[in-house]
XYZ file of C-alpha atoms in Angstrom:
197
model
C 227.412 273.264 353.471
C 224.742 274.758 351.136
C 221.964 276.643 352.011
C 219.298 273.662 351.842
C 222.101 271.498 353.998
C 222.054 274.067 357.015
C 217.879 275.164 356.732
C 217.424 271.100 357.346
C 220.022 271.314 359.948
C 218.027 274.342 361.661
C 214.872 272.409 361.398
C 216.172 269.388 363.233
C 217.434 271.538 366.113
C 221.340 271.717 365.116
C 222.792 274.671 366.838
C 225.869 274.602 364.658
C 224.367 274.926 361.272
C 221.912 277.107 362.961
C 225.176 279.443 363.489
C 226.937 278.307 359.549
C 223.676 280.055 358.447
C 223.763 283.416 360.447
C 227.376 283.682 359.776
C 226.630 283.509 355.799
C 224.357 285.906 355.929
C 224.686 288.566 358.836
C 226.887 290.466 357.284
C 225.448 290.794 353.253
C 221.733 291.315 355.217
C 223.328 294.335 358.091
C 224.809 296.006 354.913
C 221.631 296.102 353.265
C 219.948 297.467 355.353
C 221.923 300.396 357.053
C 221.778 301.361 353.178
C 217.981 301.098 353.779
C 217.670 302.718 356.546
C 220.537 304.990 357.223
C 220.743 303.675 360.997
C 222.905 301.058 362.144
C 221.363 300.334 365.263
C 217.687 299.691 363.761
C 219.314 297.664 360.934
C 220.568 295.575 363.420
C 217.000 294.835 365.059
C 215.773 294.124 361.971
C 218.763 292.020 360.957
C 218.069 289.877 364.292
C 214.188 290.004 363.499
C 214.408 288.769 360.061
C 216.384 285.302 361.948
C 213.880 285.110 364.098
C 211.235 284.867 361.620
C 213.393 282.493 360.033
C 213.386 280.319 362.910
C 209.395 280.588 363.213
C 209.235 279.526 359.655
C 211.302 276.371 360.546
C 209.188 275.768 363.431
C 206.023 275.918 361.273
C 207.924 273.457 358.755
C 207.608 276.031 355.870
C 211.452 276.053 354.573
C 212.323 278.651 351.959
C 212.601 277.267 348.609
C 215.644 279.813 348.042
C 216.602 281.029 351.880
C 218.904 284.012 350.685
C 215.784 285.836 348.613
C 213.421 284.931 350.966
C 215.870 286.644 353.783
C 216.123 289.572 351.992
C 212.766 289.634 351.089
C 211.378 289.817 354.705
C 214.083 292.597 355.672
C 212.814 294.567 352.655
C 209.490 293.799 353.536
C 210.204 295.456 357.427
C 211.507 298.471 356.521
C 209.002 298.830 353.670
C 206.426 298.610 356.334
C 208.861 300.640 358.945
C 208.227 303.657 356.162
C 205.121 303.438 356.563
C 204.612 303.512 360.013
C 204.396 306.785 362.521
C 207.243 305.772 364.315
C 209.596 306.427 361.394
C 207.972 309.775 361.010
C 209.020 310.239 364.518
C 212.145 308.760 364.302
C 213.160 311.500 360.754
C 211.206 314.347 361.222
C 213.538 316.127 363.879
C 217.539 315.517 362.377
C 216.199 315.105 358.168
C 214.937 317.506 355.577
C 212.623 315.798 353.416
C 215.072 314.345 350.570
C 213.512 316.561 347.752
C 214.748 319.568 349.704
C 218.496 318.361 349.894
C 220.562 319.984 348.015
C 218.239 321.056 345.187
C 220.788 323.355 343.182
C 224.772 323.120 344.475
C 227.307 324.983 342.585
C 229.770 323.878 340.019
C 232.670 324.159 342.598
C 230.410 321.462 345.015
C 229.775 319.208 342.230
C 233.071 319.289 341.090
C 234.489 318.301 345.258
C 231.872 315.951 345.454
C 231.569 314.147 342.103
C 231.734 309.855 342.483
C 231.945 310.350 346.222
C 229.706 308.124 348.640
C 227.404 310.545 349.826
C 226.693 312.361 346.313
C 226.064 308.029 345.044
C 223.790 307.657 348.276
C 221.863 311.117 347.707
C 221.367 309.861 344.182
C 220.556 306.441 345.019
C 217.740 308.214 347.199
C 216.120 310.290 344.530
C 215.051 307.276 342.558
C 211.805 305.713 342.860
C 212.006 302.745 345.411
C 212.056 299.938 343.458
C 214.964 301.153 341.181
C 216.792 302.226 344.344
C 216.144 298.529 346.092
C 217.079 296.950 342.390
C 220.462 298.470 342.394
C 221.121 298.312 345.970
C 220.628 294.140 345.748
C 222.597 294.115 342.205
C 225.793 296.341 343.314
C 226.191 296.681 346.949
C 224.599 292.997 347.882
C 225.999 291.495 344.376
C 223.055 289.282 344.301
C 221.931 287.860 340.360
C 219.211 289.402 338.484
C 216.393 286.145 339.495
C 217.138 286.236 342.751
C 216.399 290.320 342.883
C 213.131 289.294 340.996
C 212.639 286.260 343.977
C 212.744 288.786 346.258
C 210.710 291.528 345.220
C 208.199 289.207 343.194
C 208.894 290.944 340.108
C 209.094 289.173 336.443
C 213.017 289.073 335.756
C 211.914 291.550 332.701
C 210.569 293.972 334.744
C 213.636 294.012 336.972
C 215.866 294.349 334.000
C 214.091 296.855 332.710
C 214.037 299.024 336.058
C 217.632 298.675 336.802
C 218.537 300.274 333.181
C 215.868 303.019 334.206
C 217.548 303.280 337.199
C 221.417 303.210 335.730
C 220.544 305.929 333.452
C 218.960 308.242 336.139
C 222.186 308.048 338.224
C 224.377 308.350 335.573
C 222.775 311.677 334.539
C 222.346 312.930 338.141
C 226.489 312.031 338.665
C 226.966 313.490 335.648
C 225.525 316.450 334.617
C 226.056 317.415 330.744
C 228.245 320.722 330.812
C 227.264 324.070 329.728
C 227.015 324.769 326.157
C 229.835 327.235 325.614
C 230.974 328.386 321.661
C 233.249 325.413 321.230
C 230.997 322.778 321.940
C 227.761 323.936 320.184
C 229.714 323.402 316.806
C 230.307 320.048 317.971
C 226.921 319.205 319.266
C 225.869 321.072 315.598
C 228.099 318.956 313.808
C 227.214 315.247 315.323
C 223.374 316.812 314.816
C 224.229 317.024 310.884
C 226.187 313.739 310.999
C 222.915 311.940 312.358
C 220.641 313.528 309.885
């Protein structure tokens, strides 16, 4: 069944495609957002909200042109508003550190233990500004195309291009710090200098 095939099921009251459609996407959409949100339980709300608005949609006969961007649209929409709201500063404020306090300088030895590992990627992934974060988030971990990112966040496709190479680069640098300059490697650095010039 494609997507189009179970949204006019939903709208004529069919339980079963109803269920084809929640089964397709509970899974990709909880994912995203305990990434978002670093909670499963409230991911799960939101997962079961997002349906529901789904549903309303229906009922108003407004189907989605493309269901999956629109889904993932309206989750990113809640949290985006969730953020904003004093119930998430509630909800942080006693177990977190703001995130530009974590781990501001850790030592080679740390680095070294915790290079490529999830937590150093999802401390990263935090440090970027929101819309690179969200970018790579639906690219990699949802494995969603580059127009259907740009569906979902209304950006031109150019725009999300450009942010996700932004956003590559940042990580990359932040994994992978360049090493100290010691004696052997300034002659190096000295040499490829010349060879440019």
């Amino acid at each position: 069944m494609t997507d189009d095939d179970m949204l006019q099921g939903m709208a004529s009251g069919d339980q079963a495609s109803f269920e084809a459609l929640i089964h397709r996407y509970h899974a990709p959409l909880s994912g995203f957002l305990q990434r978002q949100l670093n909670d499963t339980g409230k991911a799960e709300d939101f997962v079961q909200e997002t349906f529901l608005r789904l549903i309303r949609q229906l009922q108003h006969k407004q189907a989605p042109d493309n269901v999956q961007a629109w889904l993932y649209r309206v989750a990113l929409n809640m949290c985006r508003d969730y953020w904003k709201s004093a119930q998430y500063r509630m909800d942080r404020f006693p177990f977190d550190e703001p995130p530009e306090q974590r781990d501001a300088s850790p030592s080679v030895v740390e680095l070294a233990e915790r290079q490529e590992t999830r937590k150093e990627m999802q401390q990263s992934l935090e440090s970027l500004p929101e819309v690179q974060k969200e970018i790579i988030t639906l690219r990699f971990y949802q494995d969603l195309k580059l127009q259907d990112i740009a569906d979902i966040l209304s950006l031109p496709l150019g725009s999300v291009k450009t942010h996700l190479y932004n956003g590559l680069r940042k990580l990359k640098s932040r994994l992978r710090p360049e090493q100290p300059e010691t004696k052997e490697n300034k002659g190096g650095k000295r040499y490829e200098r010349a060879k440019r010039q």
